[in-house]
PDB file of C-alpha atoms in Angstrom:
ATOM      1  CA  MET A   1      -2.524 -16.581  -2.982  1.00  0.00           C
ATOM      2  CA  THR A   2      -3.710 -12.977  -4.007  1.00  0.00           C
ATOM      3  CA  TYR A   3      -0.978 -10.287  -3.553  1.00  0.00           C
ATOM      4  CA  TYR A   4      -3.225  -7.589  -2.416  1.00  0.00           C
ATOM      5  CA  HIS A   5      -6.381  -6.733  -0.382  1.00  0.00           C
ATOM      6  CA  ALA A   6      -8.787  -4.335  -1.811  1.00  0.00           C
ATOM      7  CA  LYS A   7     -11.918  -2.463  -1.230  1.00  0.00           C
ATOM      8  CA  THR A   8     -14.141  -0.046  -3.120  1.00  0.00           C
ATOM      9  CA  THR A   9     -15.840   3.034  -1.891  1.00  0.00           C
ATOM     10  CA  PRO A  10     -18.119   5.494  -3.262  1.00  0.00           C
ATOM     11  CA  LEU A  11     -15.895   8.294  -2.132  1.00  0.00           C
ATOM     12  CA  PRO A  12     -14.664  10.588  -4.738  1.00  0.00           C
ATOM     13  CA  PHE A  13     -10.792  10.350  -5.353  1.00  0.00           C
ATOM     14  CA  ASP A  14      -9.637  13.232  -3.159  1.00  0.00           C
ATOM     15  CA  ALA A  15     -11.545  11.950  -0.210  1.00  0.00           C
ATOM     16  CA  ALA A  16     -10.600   8.321  -0.721  1.00  0.00           C
ATOM     17  CA  VAL A  17      -6.872   9.375  -0.897  1.00  0.00           C
ATOM     18  CA  ALA A  18      -7.478  11.266   2.459  1.00  0.00           C
ATOM     19  CA  ARG A  19      -9.338   8.489   4.060  1.00  0.00           C
ATOM     20  CA  ALA A  20      -6.657   6.027   3.172  1.00  0.00           C
ATOM     21  CA  ARG A  21      -4.234   8.294   4.779  1.00  0.00           C
ATOM     22  CA  GLU A  22      -6.195   8.496   7.975  1.00  0.00           C
ATOM     23  CA  THR A  23      -6.842   4.766   8.319  1.00  0.00           C
ATOM     24  CA  LEU A  24      -3.140   3.895   7.588  1.00  0.00           C
ATOM     25  CA  GLN A  25      -2.240   6.384  10.004  1.00  0.00           C
ATOM     26  CA  ALA A  26      -4.636   4.900  12.877  1.00  0.00           C
ATOM     27  CA  GLU A  27      -2.654   1.458  12.200  1.00  0.00           C
ATOM     28  CA  GLY A  28       0.884   3.182  12.714  1.00  0.00           C
ATOM     29  CA  PHE A  29       1.787   3.933   9.304  1.00  0.00           C
ATOM     30  CA  GLY A  30       3.117   7.094   7.917  1.00  0.00           C
ATOM     31  CA  ILE A  31       3.383   7.905   3.992  1.00  0.00           C
ATOM     32  CA  ILE A  32       6.805   8.311   3.107  1.00  0.00           C
ATOM     33  CA  THR A  33       6.550   8.256  -0.779  1.00  0.00           C
ATOM     34  CA  GLU A  34       3.715   9.441  -3.041  1.00  0.00           C
ATOM     35  CA  VAL A  35       3.567   8.900  -6.745  1.00  0.00           C
ATOM     36  CA  ASP A  36       0.958  10.481  -8.700  1.00  0.00           C
ATOM     37  CA  ILE A  37       0.710   8.207 -11.719  1.00  0.00           C
ATOM     38  CA  ALA A  38      -1.837  10.238 -13.753  1.00  0.00           C
ATOM     39  CA  ALA A  39       0.473  13.281 -13.536  1.00  0.00           C
ATOM     40  CA  THR A  40       3.817  11.285 -14.125  1.00  0.00           C
ATOM     41  CA  LEU A  41       2.219   9.588 -17.328  1.00  0.00           C
ATOM     42  CA  LYS A  42       0.821  12.809 -18.555  1.00  0.00           C
ATOM     43  CA  ALA A  43       4.284  14.571 -18.027  1.00  0.00           C
ATOM     44  CA  LYS A  44       6.565  11.804 -19.298  1.00  0.00           C
ATOM     45  CA  ILE A  45       4.718  10.418 -22.156  1.00  0.00           C
ATOM     46  CA  ASP A  46       1.634  12.855 -22.772  1.00  0.00           C
ATOM     47  CA  VAL A  47      -1.000  10.080 -21.905  1.00  0.00           C
ATOM     48  CA  ASP A  48      -4.179  10.858 -19.974  1.00  0.00           C
ATOM     49  CA  PHE A  49      -4.853   8.217 -17.238  1.00  0.00           C
ATOM     50  CA  ARG A  50      -7.521   7.910 -14.599  1.00  0.00           C
ATOM     51  CA  PRO A  51      -6.757   9.591 -11.098  1.00  0.00           C
ATOM     52  CA  TYR A  52      -4.223   6.866  -9.487  1.00  0.00           C
ATOM     53  CA  ILE A  53      -1.854   7.416  -6.786  1.00  0.00           C
ATOM     54  CA  ILE A  54       0.626   5.158  -5.027  1.00  0.00           C
ATOM     55  CA  LEU A  55       1.144   5.755  -1.433  1.00  0.00           C
ATOM     56  CA  GLY A  56       4.391   4.218   0.151  1.00  0.00           C
ATOM     57  CA  ALA A  57       3.106   3.475   3.530  1.00  0.00           C
ATOM     58  CA  CYS A  58       5.805   2.625   6.267  1.00  0.00           C
ATOM     59  CA  ASN A  59       5.550   1.691  10.032  1.00  0.00           C
ATOM     60  CA  PRO A  60       8.784   2.630  11.236  1.00  0.00           C
ATOM     61  CA  ARG A  61       8.922   0.182  14.268  1.00  0.00           C
ATOM     62  CA  ALA A  62       7.792  -2.799  11.958  1.00  0.00           C
ATOM     63  CA  ALA A  63      10.188  -1.807   9.386  1.00  0.00           C
ATOM     64  CA  HIS A  64      12.895  -1.773  11.904  1.00  0.00           C
ATOM     65  CA  GLU A  65      11.885  -5.438  13.346  1.00  0.00           C
ATOM     66  CA  ALA A  66      11.790  -6.660   9.568  1.00  0.00           C
ATOM     67  CA  LEU A  67      15.345  -5.344   8.901  1.00  0.00           C
ATOM     68  CA  GLY A  68      16.653  -7.022  12.145  1.00  0.00           C
ATOM     69  CA  HIS A  69      15.370 -10.231  10.493  1.00  0.00           C
ATOM     70  CA  GLU A  70      16.833  -9.709   7.157  1.00  0.00           C
ATOM     71  CA  ASP A  71      18.970  -6.786   6.093  1.00  0.00           C
ATOM     72  CA  LYS A  72      17.844  -6.565   2.406  1.00  0.00           C
ATOM     73  CA  VAL A  73      14.171  -6.618   3.231  1.00  0.00           C
ATOM     74  CA  GLY A  74      14.381  -2.856   2.411  1.00  0.00           C
ATOM     75  CA  LEU A  75      14.215  -3.978  -1.171  1.00  0.00           C
ATOM     76  CA  MET A  76      10.541  -4.739  -0.505  1.00  0.00           C
ATOM     77  CA  LEU A  77       9.849  -1.661   1.504  1.00  0.00           C
ATOM     78  CA  PRO A  78       7.762   0.460   1.830  1.00  0.00           C
ATOM     79  CA  CYS A  79       4.229  -1.204   1.700  1.00  0.00           C
ATOM     80  CA  ASN A  80       2.525   0.224  -1.359  1.00  0.00           C
ATOM     81  CA  VAL A  81      -0.969   1.149  -1.140  1.00  0.00           C
ATOM     82  CA  ILE A  82      -2.823   2.416  -4.276  1.00  0.00           C
ATOM     83  CA  VAL A  83      -5.946   4.552  -4.620  1.00  0.00           C
ATOM     84  CA  GLN A  84      -7.525   4.667  -8.065  1.00  0.00           C
ATOM     85  CA  ALA A  85     -10.698   6.125  -9.489  1.00  0.00           C
ATOM     86  CA  ILE A  86     -12.914   3.347 -11.156  1.00  0.00           C
ATOM     87  CA  PRO A  87     -15.137   4.025 -14.179  1.00  0.00           C
ATOM     88  CA  THR A  88     -18.414   3.348 -12.699  1.00  0.00           C
ATOM     89  CA  GLY A  89     -17.944   6.072  -9.830  1.00  0.00           C
ATOM     90  CA  GLY A  90     -15.861   6.021  -6.567  1.00  0.00           C
ATOM     91  CA  CYS A  91     -12.439   4.328  -6.032  1.00  0.00           C
ATOM     92  CA  GLU A  92     -10.571   1.284  -5.439  1.00  0.00           C
ATOM     93  CA  VAL A  93      -8.113   1.381  -2.603  1.00  0.00           C
ATOM     94  CA  ALA A  94      -5.787  -1.739  -2.385  1.00  0.00           C
ATOM     95  CA  ALA A  95      -2.642  -2.559  -0.311  1.00  0.00           C
ATOM     96  CA  ILE A  96      -0.056  -5.279  -0.933  1.00  0.00           C
ATOM     97  CA  ASP A  97      -0.128  -8.238   1.058  1.00  0.00           C
ATOM     98  CA  PRO A  98       3.420  -8.392   2.625  1.00  0.00           C
ATOM     99  CA  VAL A  99       3.348 -12.077   3.165  1.00  0.00           C
ATOM    100  CA  ALA A 100       2.860 -12.718  -0.797  1.00  0.00           C
ATOM    101  CA  SER A 101       5.923 -10.290  -1.428  1.00  0.00           C
ATOM    102  CA  MET A 102       7.918 -11.948   1.054  1.00  0.00           C
ATOM    103  CA  THR A 103       7.466 -15.472  -0.149  1.00  0.00           C
ATOM    104  CA  ALA A 104      10.908 -15.311  -1.743  1.00  0.00           C
ATOM    105  CA  ILE A 105      12.676 -14.896   1.382  1.00  0.00           C
ATOM    106  CA  ASP A 106      13.093 -18.300   3.444  1.00  0.00           C
ATOM    107  CA  ASN A 107      13.000 -16.540   7.257  1.00  0.00           C
ATOM    108  CA  PRO A 108      10.340 -17.560   9.520  1.00  0.00           C
ATOM    109  CA  GLY A 109      10.821 -14.375  11.723  1.00  0.00           C
ATOM    110  CA  LEU A 110      10.332 -12.167   8.647  1.00  0.00           C
ATOM    111  CA  LYS A 111       7.279 -14.202   7.769  1.00  0.00           C
ATOM    112  CA  ALA A 112       5.607 -13.610  11.113  1.00  0.00           C
ATOM    113  CA  LYS A 113       6.196 -10.087  10.874  1.00  0.00           C
ATOM    114  CA  ALA A 114       4.924  -9.829   7.304  1.00  0.00           C
ATOM    115  CA  GLU A 115       1.569 -11.512   8.662  1.00  0.00           C
ATOM    116  CA  GLU A 116       1.418  -8.770  11.306  1.00  0.00           C
ATOM    117  CA  ILE A 117       1.939  -6.152   8.990  1.00  0.00           C
ATOM    118  CA  GLY A 118      -0.553  -7.685   6.501  1.00  0.00           C
ATOM    119  CA  ALA A 119      -3.270  -7.775   9.124  1.00  0.00           C
ATOM    120  CA  SER A 120      -2.660  -4.183  10.050  1.00  0.00           C
ATOM    121  CA  LEU A 121      -2.897  -2.944   6.427  1.00  0.00           C
ATOM    122  CA  LYS A 122      -5.920  -4.992   5.852  1.00  0.00           C
ATOM    123  CA  ARG A 123      -7.638  -3.487   8.885  1.00  0.00           C
ATOM    124  CA  ALA A 124      -6.592   0.122   7.442  1.00  0.00           C
ATOM    125  CA  ILE A 125      -8.203  -0.740   3.832  1.00  0.00           C
ATOM    126  CA  ASP A 126     -11.518  -2.423   5.637  1.00  0.00           C
ATOM    127  CA  ALA A 127     -11.667   0.856   7.717  1.00  0.00           C
ATOM    128  CA  ILE A 128     -12.243   2.855   4.649  1.00  0.00           C
TER     129      ILE A 128
END
């Protein structure tokens, strides 16, 4: 089992990030956290790194339902989506597979919710 779903795109980095935001929003996700890895590594340890951003995507309705199944599932929220420049040009966009991340929790209701969210994230990535 892989722990993510990914797609490459010929879009430049900023356009790929914008497109990821659009497709996630179309699937009911908002971005509640954002980490610019390249900027963070430069500021903290003076390392140059390729453009790489982590978007913390959250579907509030789905998060609320998941928390109803398991109160500590918040440790695994939000669903991370990355956009990174690739050396050959363009970008890779990848999203966590919530089913893979939830395997440690034995809760059938939560597994069903993770499958639903995973399908939604996959649709968002595939639409880029």
